[in-house]
Tab-separated table of C-alpha atoms in Angstrom:
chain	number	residue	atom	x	y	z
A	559	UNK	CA	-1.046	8.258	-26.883
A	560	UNK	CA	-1.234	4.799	-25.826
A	561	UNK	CA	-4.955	3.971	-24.991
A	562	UNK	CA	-3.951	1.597	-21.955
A	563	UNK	CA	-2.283	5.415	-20.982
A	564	UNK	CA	-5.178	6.763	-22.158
A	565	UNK	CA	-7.594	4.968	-19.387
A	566	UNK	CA	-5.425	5.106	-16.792
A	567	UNK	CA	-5.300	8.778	-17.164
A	568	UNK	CA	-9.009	8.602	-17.355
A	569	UNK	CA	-9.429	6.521	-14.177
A	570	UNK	CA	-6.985	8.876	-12.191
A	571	UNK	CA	-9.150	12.155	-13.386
A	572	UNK	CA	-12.642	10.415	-12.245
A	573	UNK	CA	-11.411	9.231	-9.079
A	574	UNK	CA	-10.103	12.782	-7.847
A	575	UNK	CA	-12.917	14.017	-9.569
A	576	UNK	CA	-15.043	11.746	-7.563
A	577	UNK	CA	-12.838	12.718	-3.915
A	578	UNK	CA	-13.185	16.323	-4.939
A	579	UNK	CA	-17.556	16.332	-4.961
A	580	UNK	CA	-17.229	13.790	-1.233
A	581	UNK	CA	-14.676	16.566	0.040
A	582	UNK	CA	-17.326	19.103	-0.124
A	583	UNK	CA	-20.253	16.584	1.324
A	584	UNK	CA	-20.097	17.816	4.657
A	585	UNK	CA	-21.372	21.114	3.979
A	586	UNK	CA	-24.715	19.996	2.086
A	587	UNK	CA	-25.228	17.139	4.950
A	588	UNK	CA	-24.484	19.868	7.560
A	589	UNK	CA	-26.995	21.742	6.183
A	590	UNK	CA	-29.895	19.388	5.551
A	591	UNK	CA	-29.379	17.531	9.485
A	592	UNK	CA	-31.106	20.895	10.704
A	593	UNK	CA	-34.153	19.468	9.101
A	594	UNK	CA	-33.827	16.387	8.383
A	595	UNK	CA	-32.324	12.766	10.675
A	596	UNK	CA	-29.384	11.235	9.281
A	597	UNK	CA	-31.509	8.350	7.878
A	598	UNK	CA	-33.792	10.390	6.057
A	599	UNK	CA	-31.028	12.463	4.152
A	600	UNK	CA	-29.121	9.141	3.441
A	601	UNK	CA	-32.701	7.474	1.857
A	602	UNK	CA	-33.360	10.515	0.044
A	603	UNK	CA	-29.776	11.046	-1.947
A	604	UNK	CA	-29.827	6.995	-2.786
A	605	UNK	CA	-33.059	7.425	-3.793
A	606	UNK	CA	-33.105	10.892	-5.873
A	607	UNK	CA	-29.689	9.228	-7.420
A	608	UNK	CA	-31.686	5.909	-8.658
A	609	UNK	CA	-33.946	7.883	-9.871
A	610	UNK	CA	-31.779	9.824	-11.887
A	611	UNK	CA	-29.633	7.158	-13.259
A	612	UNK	CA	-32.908	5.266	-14.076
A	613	UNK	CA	-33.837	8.189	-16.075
A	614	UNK	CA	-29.900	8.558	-17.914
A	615	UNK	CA	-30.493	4.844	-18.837
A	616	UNK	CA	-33.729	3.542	-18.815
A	617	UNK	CA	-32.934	0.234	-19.547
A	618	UNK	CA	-32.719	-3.160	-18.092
A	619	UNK	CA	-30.000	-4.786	-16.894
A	620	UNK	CA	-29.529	-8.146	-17.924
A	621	UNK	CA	-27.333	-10.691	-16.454
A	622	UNK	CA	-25.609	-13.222	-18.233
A	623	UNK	CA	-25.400	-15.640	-15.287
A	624	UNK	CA	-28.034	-15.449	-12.230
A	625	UNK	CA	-25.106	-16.025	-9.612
A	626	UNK	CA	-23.304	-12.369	-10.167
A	627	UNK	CA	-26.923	-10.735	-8.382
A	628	UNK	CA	-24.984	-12.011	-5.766
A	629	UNK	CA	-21.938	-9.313	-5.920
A	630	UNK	CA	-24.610	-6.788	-6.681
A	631	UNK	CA	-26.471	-7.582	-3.344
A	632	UNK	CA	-22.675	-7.461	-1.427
A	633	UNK	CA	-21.994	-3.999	-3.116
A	634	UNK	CA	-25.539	-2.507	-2.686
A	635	UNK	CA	-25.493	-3.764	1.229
A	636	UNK	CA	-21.787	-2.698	1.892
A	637	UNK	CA	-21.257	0.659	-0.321
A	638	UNK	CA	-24.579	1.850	0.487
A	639	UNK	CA	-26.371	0.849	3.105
A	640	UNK	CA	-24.187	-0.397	5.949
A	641	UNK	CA	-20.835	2.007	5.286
A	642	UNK	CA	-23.518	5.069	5.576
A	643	UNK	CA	-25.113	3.693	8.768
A	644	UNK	CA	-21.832	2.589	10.090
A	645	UNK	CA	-20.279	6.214	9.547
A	646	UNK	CA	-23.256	8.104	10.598
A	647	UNK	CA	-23.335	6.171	14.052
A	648	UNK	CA	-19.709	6.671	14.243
A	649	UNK	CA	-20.027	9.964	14.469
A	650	UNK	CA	-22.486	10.537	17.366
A	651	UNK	CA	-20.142	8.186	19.317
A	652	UNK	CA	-17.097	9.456	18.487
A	653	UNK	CA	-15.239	12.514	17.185
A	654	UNK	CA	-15.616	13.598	13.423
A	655	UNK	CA	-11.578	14.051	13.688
A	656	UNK	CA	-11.853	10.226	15.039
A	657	UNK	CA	-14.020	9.209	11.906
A	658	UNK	CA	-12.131	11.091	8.979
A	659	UNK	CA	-8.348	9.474	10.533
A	660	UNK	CA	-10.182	5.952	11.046
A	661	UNK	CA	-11.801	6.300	7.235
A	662	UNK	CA	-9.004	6.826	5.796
A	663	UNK	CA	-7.173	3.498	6.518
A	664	UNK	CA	-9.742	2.033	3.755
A	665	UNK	CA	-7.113	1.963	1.317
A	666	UNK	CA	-4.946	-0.121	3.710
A	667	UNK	CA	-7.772	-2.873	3.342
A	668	UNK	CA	-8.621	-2.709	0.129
A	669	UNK	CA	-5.105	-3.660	-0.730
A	670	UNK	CA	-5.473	-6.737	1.592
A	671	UNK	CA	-8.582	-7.703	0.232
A	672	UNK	CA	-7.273	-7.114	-3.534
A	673	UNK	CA	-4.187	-9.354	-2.957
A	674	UNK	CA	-6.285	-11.855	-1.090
A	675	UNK	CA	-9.699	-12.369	-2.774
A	676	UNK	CA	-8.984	-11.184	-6.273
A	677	UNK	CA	-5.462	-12.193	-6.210
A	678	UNK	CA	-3.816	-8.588	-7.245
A	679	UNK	CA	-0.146	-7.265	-6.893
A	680	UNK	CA	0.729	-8.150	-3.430
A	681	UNK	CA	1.345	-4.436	-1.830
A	682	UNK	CA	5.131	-3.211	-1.725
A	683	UNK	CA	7.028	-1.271	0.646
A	684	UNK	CA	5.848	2.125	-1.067
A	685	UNK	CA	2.591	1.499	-0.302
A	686	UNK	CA	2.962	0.688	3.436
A	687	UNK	CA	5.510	3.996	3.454
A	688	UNK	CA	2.908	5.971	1.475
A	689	UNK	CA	0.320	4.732	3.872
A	690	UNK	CA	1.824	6.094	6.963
A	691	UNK	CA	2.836	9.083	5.449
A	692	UNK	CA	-0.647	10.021	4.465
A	693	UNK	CA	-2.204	9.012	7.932
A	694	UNK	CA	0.225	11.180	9.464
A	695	UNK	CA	-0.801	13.950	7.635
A	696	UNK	CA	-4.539	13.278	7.763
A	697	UNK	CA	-3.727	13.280	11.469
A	698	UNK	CA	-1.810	16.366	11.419
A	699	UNK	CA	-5.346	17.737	9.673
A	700	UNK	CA	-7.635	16.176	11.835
A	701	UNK	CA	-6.323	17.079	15.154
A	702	UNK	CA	-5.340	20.331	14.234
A	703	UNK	CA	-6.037	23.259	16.913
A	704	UNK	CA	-8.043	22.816	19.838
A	705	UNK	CA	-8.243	19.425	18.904
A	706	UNK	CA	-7.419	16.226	21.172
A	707	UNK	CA	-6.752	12.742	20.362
A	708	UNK	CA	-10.082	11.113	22.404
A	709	UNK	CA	-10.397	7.606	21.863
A	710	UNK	CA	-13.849	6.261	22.515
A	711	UNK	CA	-13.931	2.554	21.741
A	712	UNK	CA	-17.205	2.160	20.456
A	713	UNK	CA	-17.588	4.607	18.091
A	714	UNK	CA	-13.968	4.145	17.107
A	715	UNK	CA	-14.443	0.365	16.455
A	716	UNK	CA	-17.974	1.571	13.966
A	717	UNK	CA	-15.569	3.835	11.996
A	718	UNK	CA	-13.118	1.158	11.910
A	719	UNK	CA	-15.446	-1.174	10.700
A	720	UNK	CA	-17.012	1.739	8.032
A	721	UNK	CA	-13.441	1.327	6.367
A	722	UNK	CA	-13.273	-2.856	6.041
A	723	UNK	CA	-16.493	-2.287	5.056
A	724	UNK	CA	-15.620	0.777	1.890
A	725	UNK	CA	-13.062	-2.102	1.381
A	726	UNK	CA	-15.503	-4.774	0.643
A	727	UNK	CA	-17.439	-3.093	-1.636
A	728	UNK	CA	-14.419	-1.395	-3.440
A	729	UNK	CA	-13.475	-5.091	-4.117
A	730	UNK	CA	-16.810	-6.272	-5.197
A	731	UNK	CA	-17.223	-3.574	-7.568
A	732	UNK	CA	-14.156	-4.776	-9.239
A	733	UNK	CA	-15.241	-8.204	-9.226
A	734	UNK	CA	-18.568	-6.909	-10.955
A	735	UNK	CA	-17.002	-4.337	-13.546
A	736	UNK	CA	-15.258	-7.624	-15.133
A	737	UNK	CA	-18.337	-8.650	-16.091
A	738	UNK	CA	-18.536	-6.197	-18.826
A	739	UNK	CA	-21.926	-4.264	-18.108
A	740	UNK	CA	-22.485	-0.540	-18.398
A	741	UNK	CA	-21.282	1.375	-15.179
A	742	UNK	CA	-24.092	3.538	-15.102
A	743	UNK	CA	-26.493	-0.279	-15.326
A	744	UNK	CA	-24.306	-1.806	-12.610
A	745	UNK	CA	-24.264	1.224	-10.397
A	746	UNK	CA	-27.931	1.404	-10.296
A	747	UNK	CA	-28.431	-2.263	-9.922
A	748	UNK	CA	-26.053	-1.507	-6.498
A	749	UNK	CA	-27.852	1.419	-5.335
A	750	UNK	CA	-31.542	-0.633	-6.000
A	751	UNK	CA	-29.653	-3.029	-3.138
A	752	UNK	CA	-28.566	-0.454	-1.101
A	753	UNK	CA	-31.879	0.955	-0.883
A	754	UNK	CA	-33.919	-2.331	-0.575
A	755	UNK	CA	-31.202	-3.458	2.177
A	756	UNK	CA	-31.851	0.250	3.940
A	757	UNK	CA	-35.942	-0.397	4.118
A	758	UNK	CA	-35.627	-2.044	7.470
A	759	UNK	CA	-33.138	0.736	9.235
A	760	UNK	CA	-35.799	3.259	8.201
A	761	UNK	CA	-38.238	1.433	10.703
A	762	UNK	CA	-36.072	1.482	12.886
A	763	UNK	CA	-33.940	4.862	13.446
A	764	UNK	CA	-37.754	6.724	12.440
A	765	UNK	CA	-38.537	7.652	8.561
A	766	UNK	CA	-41.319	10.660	8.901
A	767	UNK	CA	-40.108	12.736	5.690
A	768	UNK	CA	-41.637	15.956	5.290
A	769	UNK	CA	-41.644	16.932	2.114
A	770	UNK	CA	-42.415	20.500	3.216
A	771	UNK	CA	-38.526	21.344	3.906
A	772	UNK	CA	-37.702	21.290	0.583
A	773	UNK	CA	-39.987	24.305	0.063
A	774	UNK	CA	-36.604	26.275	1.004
A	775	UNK	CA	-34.132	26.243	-1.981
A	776	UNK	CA	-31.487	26.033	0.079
A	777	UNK	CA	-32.760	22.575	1.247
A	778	UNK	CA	-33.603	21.427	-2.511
A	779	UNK	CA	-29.966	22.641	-3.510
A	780	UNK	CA	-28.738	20.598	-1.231
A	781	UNK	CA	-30.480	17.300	-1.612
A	782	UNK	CA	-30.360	17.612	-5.438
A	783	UNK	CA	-26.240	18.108	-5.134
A	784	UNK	CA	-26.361	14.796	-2.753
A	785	UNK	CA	-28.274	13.174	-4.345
A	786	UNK	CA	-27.154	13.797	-8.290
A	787	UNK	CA	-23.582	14.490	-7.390
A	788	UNK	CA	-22.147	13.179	-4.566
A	789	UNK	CA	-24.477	9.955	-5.134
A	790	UNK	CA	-25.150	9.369	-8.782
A	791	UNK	CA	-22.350	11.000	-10.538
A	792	UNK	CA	-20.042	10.189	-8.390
A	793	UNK	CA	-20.597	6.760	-7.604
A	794	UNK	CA	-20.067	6.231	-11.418
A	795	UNK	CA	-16.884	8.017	-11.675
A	796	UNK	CA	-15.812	6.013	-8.554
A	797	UNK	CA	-16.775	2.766	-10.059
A	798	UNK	CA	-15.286	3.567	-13.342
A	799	UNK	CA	-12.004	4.169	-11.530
A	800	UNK	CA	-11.938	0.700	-10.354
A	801	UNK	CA	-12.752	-0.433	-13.580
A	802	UNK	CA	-9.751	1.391	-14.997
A	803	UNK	CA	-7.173	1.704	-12.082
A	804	UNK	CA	-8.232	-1.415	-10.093
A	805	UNK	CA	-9.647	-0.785	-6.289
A	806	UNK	CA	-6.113	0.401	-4.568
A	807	UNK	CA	-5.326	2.307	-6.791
A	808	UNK	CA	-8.238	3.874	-6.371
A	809	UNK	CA	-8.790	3.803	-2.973
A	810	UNK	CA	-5.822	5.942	-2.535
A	811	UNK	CA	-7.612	9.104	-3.237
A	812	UNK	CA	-9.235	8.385	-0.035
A	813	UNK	CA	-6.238	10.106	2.074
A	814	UNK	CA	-7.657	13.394	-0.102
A	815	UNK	CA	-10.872	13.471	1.357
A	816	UNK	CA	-9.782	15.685	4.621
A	817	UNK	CA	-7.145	17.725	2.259
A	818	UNK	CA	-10.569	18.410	0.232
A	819	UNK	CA	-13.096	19.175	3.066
A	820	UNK	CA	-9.775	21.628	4.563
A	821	UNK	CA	-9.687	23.725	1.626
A	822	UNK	CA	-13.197	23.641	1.154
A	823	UNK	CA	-13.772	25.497	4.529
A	824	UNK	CA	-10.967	27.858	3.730
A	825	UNK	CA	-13.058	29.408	0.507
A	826	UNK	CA	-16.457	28.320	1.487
A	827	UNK	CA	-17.125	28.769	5.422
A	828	UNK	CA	-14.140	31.223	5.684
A	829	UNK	CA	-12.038	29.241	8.417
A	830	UNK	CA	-8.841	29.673	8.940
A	831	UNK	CA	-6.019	27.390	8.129
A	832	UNK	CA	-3.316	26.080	10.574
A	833	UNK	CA	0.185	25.656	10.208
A	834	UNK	CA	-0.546	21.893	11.358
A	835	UNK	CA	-3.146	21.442	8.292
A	836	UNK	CA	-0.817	23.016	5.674
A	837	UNK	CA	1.942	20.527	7.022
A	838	UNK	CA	-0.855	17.884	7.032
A	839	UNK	CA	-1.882	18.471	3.374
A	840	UNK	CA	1.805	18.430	2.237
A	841	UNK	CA	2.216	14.469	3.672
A	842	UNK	CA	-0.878	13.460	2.916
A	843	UNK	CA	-0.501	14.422	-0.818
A	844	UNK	CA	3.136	13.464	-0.875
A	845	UNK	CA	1.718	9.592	0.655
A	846	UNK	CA	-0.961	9.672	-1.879
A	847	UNK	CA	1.894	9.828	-4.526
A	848	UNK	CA	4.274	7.504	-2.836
A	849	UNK	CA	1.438	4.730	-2.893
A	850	UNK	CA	0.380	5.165	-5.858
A	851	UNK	CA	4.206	5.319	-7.675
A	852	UNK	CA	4.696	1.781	-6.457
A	853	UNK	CA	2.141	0.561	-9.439
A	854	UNK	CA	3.420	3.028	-11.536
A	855	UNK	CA	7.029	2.087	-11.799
A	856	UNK	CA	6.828	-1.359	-12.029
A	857	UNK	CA	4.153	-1.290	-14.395
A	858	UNK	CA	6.083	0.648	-16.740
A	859	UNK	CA	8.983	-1.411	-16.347
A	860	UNK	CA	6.923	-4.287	-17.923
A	861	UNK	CA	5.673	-2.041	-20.096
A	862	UNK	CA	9.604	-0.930	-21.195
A	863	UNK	CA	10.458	-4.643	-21.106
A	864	UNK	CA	7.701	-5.469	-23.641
A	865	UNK	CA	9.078	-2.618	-26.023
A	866	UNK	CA	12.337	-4.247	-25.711
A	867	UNK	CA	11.611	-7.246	-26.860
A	868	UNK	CA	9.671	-6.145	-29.728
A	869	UNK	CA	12.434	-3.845	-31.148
């Protein structure tokens, strides 16, 4: 097999990999907010998943030129820090159906920003069509039984801002994994950011951590799977699949998340599933593949013109 094949296939596995473990987030966070404030869980999975990568690679990081700490400060503040914050505000202002439509437009930015800032394929027709398609069906999913469309401007305009934001730091993470460190090094450089840019929100929103809740297992569980999967593992995967795939590529498995956290509840919280969310899932796949078929064709085509030429 070809190994540019080879990586791409690679990329595609870690990134639904990746949407697969955030699917299922909601269940550990719902969890852990009975005993713990929003800001404590967030510091506490950033910080458990430094830890851990610290201890997978104990070693330094060290740059070759003093001005990329720079993209490593944007990533840590934007991935990290102010996406969290953004989203978790979001969603005592507005309505978790409101957040998980508004997230999901990410990918729509991401391609902006790629075309614009790191001069990538300018986006098709597919991808616009894909786009829509997949909203649709998030919608479908979101707004599915008793469920009304609400808008509430301000926390509307947070989870709006959440996505530019996911955008930003999908596009400085692929500005950073051309500079040919480690991805486990560079994602714990970004999460040291994150967590020095999240010091001052602590003071803030009220950090009194008691250690004493994670007496209960099912507290522990809970933190350790946020914290070592949904934060260290999988912001490696994540940031190897912009390595490999490029960030809208990538960012496409975004439309999965609410396909993910659907069939989660089906198997895990036993809740039933809606003629709506089965159409949902069906055009939110279908725009998932529909975006990401408008690399895929015309990057074999150069690939099938290259072949030509060489025979």
């Amino acid at each position: 097999m070809n190994t540019n094949i080879k990586s791409t296939s690679f990329g595609h596995i870690a990134a639904f990999f990746t949407i697969v473990i955030w699917g299922t987030t909601f269940i550990a966070t719902k969890v852990l907010l009975r005993v713990l404030t929003p800001v404590e869980i967030l510091f506490c999975r950033f910080f458990l998943g430094y830890l851990i990568l610290w201890l997978v690679t104990p070693k330094g990081l060290r740059l070759d030129n003093r001005r990329q700490e720079f993209y490593f400060m944007a990533a840590g503040l934007l991935g990290v820090t102010l996406y969290f914050l953004l989203e978790n505000f979001a969603l005592t202002l507005t309505l978790a159906a409101n957040v998980g439509v508004i997230i999901a437009i990410a990918p729509f930015f991401t391609a902006l920003f790629d075309y614009f800032f790191l001069h990538g394929e300018r986006p098709g027709p597919r991808f616009f069509i894909g786009f829509i398609v997949a909203i649709t069906g998030i919608c479908l999913i979101s707004f599915r039984g008793d469920n009304t469309v609400q808008l509430n401007p301000a926390g509307d305009l947070l989870a709006i801002t959440a996505a530019v934001v996911w955008a930003g730091y999908s596009t400085f993470t692929k500005k950073i994994s051309s500079f040919g460190y480690g991805t486990i090094l560079t994602t714990r450089r970004i999460f040291f950011y994150g967590l020095l840019f999240m010091v001052p929100a602590l003071f803030i929103f009220g950090f009194h951590l008691d250690l004493s809740v994670f007496i209960e297992f099912k507290n522990l569980a809970n933190i350790l799977f946020l914290g070592f999967g949904a934060s260290a593992l999988c912001f490696v995967t994540w940031n190897l699949a912009v390595k490999l795939l490029g960030p809208v590529k990538t960012s496409v498995y975004i439309y999965m998340v609410p396909v993910i956290t659907v069939v989660t509840s089906v198997i895990i919280l036993h809740e039933h599933i809606t003629l709506p969310a089965i159409l949902g899932i069906g055009l939110t796949i279908a725009g998932l593949f529909l975006s990401e078929s408008r690399l895929n064709f015309k990057r074999q085509k150069i690939v099938n013109e290259k072949e030509k030429l060489r025979s």
